[in-house]
Structures are given as structure tokens and as C-alpha cells.
PDB file of C-alpha atoms in Angstrom:
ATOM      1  CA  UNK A   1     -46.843  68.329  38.051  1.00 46.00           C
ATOM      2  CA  UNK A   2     -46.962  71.917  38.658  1.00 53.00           C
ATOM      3  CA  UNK A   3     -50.229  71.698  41.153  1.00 56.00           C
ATOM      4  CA  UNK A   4     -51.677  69.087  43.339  1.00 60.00           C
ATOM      5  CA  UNK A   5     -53.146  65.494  42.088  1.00 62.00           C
ATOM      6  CA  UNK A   6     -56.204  65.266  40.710  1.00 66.00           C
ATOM      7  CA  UNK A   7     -58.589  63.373  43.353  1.00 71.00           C
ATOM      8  CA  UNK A   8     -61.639  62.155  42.780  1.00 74.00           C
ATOM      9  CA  UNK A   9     -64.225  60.686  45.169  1.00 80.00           C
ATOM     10  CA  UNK A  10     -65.646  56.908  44.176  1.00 79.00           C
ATOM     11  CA  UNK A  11     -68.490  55.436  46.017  1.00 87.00           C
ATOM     12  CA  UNK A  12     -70.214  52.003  45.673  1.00 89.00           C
ATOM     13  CA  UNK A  13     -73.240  50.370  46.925  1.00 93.00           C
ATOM     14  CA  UNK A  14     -73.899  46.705  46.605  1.00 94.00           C
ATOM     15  CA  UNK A  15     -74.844  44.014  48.279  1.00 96.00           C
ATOM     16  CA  UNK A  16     -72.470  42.452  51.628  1.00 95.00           C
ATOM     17  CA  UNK A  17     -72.137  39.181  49.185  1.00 97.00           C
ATOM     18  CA  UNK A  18     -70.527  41.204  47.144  1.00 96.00           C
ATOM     19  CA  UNK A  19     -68.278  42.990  48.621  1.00 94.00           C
ATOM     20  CA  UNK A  20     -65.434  40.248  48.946  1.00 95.00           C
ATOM     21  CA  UNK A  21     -64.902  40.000  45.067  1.00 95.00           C
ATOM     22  CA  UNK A  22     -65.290  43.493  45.080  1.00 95.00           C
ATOM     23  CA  UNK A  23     -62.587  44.140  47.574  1.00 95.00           C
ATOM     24  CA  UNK A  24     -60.691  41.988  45.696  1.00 95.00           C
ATOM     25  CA  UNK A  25     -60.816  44.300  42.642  1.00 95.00           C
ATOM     26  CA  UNK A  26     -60.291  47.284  44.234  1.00 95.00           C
ATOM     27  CA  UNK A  27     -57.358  45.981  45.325  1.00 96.00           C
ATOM     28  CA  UNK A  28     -55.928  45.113  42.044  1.00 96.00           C
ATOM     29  CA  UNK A  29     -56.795  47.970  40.337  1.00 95.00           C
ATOM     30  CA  UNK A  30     -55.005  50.250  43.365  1.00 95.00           C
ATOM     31  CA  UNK A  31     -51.748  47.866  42.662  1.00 96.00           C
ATOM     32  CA  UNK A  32     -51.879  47.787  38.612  1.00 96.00           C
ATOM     33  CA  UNK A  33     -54.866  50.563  37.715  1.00 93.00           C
ATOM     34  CA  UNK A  34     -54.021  52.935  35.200  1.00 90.00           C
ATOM     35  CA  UNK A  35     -56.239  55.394  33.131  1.00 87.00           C
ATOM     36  CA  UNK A  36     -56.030  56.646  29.725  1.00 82.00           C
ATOM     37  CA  UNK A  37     -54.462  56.358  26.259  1.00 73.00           C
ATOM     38  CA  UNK A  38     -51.345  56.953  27.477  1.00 77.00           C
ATOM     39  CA  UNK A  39     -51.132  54.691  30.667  1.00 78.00           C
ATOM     40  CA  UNK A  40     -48.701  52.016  29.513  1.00 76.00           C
ATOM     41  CA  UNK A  41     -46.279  54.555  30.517  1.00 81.00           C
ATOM     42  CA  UNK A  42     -46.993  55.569  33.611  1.00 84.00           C
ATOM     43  CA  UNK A  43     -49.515  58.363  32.625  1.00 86.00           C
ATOM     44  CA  UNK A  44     -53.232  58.608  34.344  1.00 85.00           C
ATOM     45  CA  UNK A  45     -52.077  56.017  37.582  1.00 89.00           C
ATOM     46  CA  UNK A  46     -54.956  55.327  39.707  1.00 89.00           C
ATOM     47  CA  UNK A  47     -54.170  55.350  43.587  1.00 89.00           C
ATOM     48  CA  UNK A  48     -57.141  53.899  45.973  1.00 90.00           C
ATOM     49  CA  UNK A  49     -56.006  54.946  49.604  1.00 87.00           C
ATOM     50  CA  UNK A  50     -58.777  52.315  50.686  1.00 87.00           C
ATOM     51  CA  UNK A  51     -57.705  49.475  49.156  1.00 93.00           C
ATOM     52  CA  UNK A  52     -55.169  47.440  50.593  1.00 94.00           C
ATOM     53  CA  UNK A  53     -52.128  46.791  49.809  1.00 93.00           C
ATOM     54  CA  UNK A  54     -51.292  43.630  47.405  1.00 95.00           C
ATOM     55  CA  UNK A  55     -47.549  41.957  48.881  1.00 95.00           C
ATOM     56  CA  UNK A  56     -45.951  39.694  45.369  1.00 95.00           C
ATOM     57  CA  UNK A  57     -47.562  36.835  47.459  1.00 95.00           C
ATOM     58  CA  UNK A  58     -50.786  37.726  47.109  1.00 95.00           C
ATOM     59  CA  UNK A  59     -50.092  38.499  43.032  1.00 96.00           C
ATOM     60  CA  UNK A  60     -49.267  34.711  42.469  1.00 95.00           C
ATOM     61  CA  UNK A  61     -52.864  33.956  42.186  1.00 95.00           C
ATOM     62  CA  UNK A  62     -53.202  36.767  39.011  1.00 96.00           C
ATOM     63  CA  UNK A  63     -49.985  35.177  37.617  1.00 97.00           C
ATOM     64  CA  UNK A  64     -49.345  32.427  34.596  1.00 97.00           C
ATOM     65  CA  UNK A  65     -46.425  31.337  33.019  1.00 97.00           C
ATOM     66  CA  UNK A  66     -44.720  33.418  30.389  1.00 95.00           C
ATOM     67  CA  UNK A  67     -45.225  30.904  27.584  1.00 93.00           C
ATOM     68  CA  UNK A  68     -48.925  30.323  28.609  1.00 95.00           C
ATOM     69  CA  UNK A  69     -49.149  34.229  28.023  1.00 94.00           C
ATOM     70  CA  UNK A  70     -48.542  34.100  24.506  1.00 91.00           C
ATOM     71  CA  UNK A  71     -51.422  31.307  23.917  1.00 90.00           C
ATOM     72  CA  UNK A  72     -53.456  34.302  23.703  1.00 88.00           C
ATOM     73  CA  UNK A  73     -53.745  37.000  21.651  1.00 84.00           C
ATOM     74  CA  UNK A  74     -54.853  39.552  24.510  1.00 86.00           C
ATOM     75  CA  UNK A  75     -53.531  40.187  28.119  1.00 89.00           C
ATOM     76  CA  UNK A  76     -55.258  38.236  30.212  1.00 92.00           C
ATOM     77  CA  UNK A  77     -52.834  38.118  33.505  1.00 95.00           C
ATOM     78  CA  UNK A  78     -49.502  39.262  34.577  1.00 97.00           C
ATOM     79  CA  UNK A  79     -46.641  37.045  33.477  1.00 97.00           C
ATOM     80  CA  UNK A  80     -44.644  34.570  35.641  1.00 97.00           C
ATOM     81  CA  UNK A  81     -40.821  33.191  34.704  1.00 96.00           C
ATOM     82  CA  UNK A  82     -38.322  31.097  36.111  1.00 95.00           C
ATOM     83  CA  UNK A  83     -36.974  34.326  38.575  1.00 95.00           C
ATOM     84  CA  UNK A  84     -40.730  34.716  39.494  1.00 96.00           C
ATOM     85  CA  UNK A  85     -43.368  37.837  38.918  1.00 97.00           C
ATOM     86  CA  UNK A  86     -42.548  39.437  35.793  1.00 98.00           C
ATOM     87  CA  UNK A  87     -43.032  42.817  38.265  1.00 98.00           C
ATOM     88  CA  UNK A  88     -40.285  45.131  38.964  1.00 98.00           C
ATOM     89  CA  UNK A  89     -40.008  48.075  41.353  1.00 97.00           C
ATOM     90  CA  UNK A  90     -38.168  51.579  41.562  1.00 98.00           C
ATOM     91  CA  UNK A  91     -34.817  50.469  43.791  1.00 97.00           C
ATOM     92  CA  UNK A  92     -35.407  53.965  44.639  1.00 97.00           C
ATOM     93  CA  UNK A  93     -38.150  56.416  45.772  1.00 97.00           C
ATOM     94  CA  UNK A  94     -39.041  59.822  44.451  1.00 97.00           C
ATOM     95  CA  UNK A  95     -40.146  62.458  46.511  1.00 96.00           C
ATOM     96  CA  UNK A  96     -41.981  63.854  42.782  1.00 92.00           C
ATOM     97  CA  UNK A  97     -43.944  62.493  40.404  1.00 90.00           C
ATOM     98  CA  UNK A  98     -41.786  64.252  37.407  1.00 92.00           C
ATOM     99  CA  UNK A  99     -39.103  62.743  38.730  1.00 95.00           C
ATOM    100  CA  UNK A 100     -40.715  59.212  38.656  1.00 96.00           C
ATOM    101  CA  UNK A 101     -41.740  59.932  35.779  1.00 94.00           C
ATOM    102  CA  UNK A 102     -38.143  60.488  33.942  1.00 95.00           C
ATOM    103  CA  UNK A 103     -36.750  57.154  34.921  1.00 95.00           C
ATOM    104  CA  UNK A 104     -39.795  55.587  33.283  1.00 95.00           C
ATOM    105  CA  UNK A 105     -38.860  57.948  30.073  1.00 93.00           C
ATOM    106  CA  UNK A 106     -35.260  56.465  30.222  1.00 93.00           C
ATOM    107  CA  UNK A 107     -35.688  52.904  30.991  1.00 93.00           C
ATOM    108  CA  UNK A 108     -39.070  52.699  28.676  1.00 90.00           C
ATOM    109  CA  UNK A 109     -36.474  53.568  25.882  1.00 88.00           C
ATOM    110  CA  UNK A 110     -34.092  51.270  26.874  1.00 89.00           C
ATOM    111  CA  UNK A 111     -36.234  48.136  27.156  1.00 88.00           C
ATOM    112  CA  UNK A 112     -37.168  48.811  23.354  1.00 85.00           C
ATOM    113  CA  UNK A 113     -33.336  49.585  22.506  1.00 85.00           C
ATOM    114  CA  UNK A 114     -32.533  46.052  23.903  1.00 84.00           C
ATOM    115  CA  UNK A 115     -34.823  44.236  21.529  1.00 81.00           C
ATOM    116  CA  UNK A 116     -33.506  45.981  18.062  1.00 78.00           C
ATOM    117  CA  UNK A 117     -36.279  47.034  15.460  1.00 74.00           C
ATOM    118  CA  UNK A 118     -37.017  43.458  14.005  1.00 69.00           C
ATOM    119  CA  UNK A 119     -38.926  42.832  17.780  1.00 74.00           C
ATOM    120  CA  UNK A 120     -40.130  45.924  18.757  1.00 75.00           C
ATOM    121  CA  UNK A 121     -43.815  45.060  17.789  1.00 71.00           C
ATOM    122  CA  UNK A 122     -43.471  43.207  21.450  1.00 75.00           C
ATOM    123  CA  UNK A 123     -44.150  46.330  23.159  1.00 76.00           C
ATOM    124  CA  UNK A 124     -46.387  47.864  20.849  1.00 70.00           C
ATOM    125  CA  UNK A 125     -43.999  49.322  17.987  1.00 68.00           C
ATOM    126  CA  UNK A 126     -43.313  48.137  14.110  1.00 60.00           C
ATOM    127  CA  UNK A 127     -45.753  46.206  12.148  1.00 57.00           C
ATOM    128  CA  UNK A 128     -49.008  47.526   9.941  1.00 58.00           C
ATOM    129  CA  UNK A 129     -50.472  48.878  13.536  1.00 64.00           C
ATOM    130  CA  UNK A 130     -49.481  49.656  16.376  1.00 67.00           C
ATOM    131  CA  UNK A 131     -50.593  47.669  19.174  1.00 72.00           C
ATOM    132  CA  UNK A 132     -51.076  48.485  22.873  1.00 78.00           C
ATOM    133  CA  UNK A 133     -47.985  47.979  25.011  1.00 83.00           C
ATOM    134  CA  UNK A 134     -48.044  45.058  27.358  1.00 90.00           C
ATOM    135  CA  UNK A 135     -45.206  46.332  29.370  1.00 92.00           C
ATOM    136  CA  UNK A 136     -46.771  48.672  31.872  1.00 92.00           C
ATOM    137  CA  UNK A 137     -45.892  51.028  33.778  1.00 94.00           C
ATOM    138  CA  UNK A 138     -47.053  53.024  36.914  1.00 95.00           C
ATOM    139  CA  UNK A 139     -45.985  55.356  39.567  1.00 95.00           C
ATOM    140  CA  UNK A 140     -47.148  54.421  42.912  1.00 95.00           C
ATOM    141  CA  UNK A 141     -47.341  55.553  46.602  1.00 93.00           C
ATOM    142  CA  UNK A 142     -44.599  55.132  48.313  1.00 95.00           C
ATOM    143  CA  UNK A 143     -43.608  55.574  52.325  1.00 93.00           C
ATOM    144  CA  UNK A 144     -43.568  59.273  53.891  1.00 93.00           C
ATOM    145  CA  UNK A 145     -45.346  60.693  50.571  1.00 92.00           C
ATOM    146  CA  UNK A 146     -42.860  59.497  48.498  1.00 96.00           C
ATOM    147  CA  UNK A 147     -43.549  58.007  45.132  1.00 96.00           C
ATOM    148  CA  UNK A 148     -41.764  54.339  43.239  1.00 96.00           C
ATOM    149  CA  UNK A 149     -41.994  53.093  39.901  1.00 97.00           C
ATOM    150  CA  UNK A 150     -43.670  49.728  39.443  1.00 97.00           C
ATOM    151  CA  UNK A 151     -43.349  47.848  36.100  1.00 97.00           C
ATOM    152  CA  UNK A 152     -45.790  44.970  35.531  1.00 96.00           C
ATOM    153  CA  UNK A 153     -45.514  42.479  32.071  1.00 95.00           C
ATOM    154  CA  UNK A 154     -48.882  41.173  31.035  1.00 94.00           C
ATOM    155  CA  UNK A 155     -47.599  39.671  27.469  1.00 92.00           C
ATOM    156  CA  UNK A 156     -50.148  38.309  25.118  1.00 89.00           C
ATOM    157  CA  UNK A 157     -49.500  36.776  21.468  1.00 86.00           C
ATOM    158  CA  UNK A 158     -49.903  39.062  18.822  1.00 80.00           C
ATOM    159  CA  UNK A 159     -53.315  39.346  17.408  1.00 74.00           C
ATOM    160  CA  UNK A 160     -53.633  37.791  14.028  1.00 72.00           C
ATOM    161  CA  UNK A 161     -53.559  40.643  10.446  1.00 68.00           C
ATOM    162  CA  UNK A 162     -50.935  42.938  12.293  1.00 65.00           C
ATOM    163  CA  UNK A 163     -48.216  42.341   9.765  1.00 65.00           C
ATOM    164  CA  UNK A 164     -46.026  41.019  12.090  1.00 65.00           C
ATOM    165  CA  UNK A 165     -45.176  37.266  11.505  1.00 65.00           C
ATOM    166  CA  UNK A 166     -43.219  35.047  13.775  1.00 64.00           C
ATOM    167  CA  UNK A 167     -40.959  32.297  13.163  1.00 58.00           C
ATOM    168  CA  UNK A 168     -40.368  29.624  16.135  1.00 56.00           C
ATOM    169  CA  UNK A 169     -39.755  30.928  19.415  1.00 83.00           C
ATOM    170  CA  UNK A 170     -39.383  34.448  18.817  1.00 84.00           C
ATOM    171  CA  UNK A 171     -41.961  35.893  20.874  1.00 87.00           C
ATOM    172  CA  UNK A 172     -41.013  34.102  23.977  1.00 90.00           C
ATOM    173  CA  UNK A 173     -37.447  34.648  23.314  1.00 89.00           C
ATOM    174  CA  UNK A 174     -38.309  38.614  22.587  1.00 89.00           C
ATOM    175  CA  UNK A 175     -40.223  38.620  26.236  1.00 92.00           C
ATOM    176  CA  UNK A 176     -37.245  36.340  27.932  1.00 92.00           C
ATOM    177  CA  UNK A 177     -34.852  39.295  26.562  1.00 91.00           C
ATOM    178  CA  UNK A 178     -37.517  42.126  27.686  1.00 92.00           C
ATOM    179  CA  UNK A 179     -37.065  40.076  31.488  1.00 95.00           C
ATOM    180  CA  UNK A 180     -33.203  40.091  31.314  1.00 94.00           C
ATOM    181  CA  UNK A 181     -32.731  43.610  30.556  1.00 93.00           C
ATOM    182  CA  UNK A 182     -35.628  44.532  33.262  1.00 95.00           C
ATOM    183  CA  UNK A 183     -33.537  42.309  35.662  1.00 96.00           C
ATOM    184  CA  UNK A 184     -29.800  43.553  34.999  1.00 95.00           C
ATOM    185  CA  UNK A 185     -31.539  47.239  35.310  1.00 95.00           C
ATOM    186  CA  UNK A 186     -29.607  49.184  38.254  1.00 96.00           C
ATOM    187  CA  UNK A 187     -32.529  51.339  38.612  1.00 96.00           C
ATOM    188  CA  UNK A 188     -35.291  48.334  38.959  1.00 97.00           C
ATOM    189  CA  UNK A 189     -35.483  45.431  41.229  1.00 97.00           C
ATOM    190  CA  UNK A 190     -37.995  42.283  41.000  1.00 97.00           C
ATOM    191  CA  UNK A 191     -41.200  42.971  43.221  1.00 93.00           C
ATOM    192  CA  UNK A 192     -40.410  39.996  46.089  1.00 84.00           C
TER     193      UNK A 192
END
């Protein structure tokens, strides 16, 4: 934060045939992308000035429903409930990246909080080892060089052998509880 953003210069050659799907993936990556172990919270956001811009419309087509999510056992697409895109956004700009990057700190902390220990393992805490956190987060470009928070649920069952057992409905009712305290945020909004 105390110098400029690393940049880095990508170039691609295929063939014209091609270039639709890949397009199409440079897109996603510019609206989700994130590098690095530590990217689930916001670190190592990738930012393709390019690409264009995805509206919640166009997400629908990446989207299942929550409950089809956890069939799985990795994340596979990002999440859809009854209110719609399980993708929230920053009410708010920032006009730094630190600063963008203390609400995630606080709210991060307070999505866990709202689940108590017992379901933590949800978003990658508790049981024998610790799993990657399906909650993401990212900081993205905003208007007049301004920056916004985006955070993006791509839930997945958990992976058999991770200690963690469930009984019933307890993962969907952990992610339906990670949704209601994302939605009664006063810092986040739903991405519509």
C-alpha cells in the first residue's frame, strides 16, 4: 500500500475460434480472479482493464442453487438463493486499497462470529484441517480510481476425512446464516 500496484503485462495468441471462450474467461477472472494463498481475503486481486465488465445478469449463467452447491465436495460455481446471487458489494467506495482492505478485516470476522465455533469449518476454520475458504473476497475497480469490496460465495460440501461431521441440514443452514448476516450487513449490499 505504500507504492503503486504491481502491473504486469499478459499477452495471448490463439486461434480467432478461440477467442470467444477465451473472452469469456478473461472476463470472469477480471470479476472474481484472485491470486495467492491468501486470496480468500481479498489479498493478490487480479484486475484485467481489457476485459469487460460482468453486470449480476450476465453471472446467472455461472450460478446454481445453494443446496446444489453442497452436492459437491469442491467449488464448482458461485451460489444462488432465494434473494438471488450469493454476491455482495461495498455500499461504499474507497479511494485506497488499505482502506478496502479494513472493512474486509472487520466484516471477514464478523461473518465467522455469526456462525459460533461448532460451524466455523464452513469458511475454512475448526476440524482436523483447515480447508480453503469458500467465502471470497476481492477489492475491485471502482469509478474515478476508486476501489469497492466484492464478496462472492462459491460453497461446496465438505470433503470427506476432515473431521468435521454433519448432522441433517447443517451445512445449508450454516450457509443460509452466512447469507443473512451478509444481507443485514450495513456496509454490504447484494450485487443486482
Amino acid at each position: 500500500p505504500a507504492g503503486p500496484e504491481g502491473e504486469q503485462t499478459l499477452a495471448i495468441a490463439a486461434p480467432d475460434s478461440a477467442w470467444p471462450m477465451l473472452q469469456e474467461a478473461l472476463n470472469l477472472i477480471d470479476a472474481f480472479g484472485n491470486l495467492g494463498s491468501r486470496s480468500r481475503g481479498g489479498w493478490g486481486a487480479l484486475h484485467l482493464p481489457e476485459a469487460t465488465s460482468l453486470s449480476p445478469a450476465d453471472c446467472l449463467a455461472y450460478t446454481r442453487p445453494l443446496l446444489k452447491c453442497l452436492q459437491t465436495d469442491w467449488a464448482m460455481s458461485l451460489a444462488q438463493d432465494a434473494q438471488g446471487l450469493c454476491i455482495w458489494e461495498s455500499r461504499r467506495t474507497f479511494s485506497r486499497w488499505d482502506k478496502a482492505m479494513a472493512l474486509i478485516a472487520t466484516e471477514r470476522r464478523d461473518v465467522r462470529k455469526s456462525l459460533g465455533k461448532e460451524l466455523r469449518f464452513v469458511l475454512g476454520e475448526g476440524g482436523n484441517e483447515r480447508l480453503p475458504n469458500p467465502l471470497r473476497w476481492k477489492v475491485v475497480p471502482a469509478e474515478n480510481d476508486s476501489v469497492r469490496v466484492r464478496v462472492f460465495a462459491m460453497p461446496h460440501a465438505i470433503p470427506a476425512g476432515k473431521g468435521v461431521s454433519f448432522q441433517g441440514n447443517q451445512l445449508h443452514d450454516a450457509w443460509r446464516q452466512v447469507c443473512h448476516t451478509l444481507d443485514n450487513n450495513q456496509n454490504l449490499r447484494r450485487w443486482v
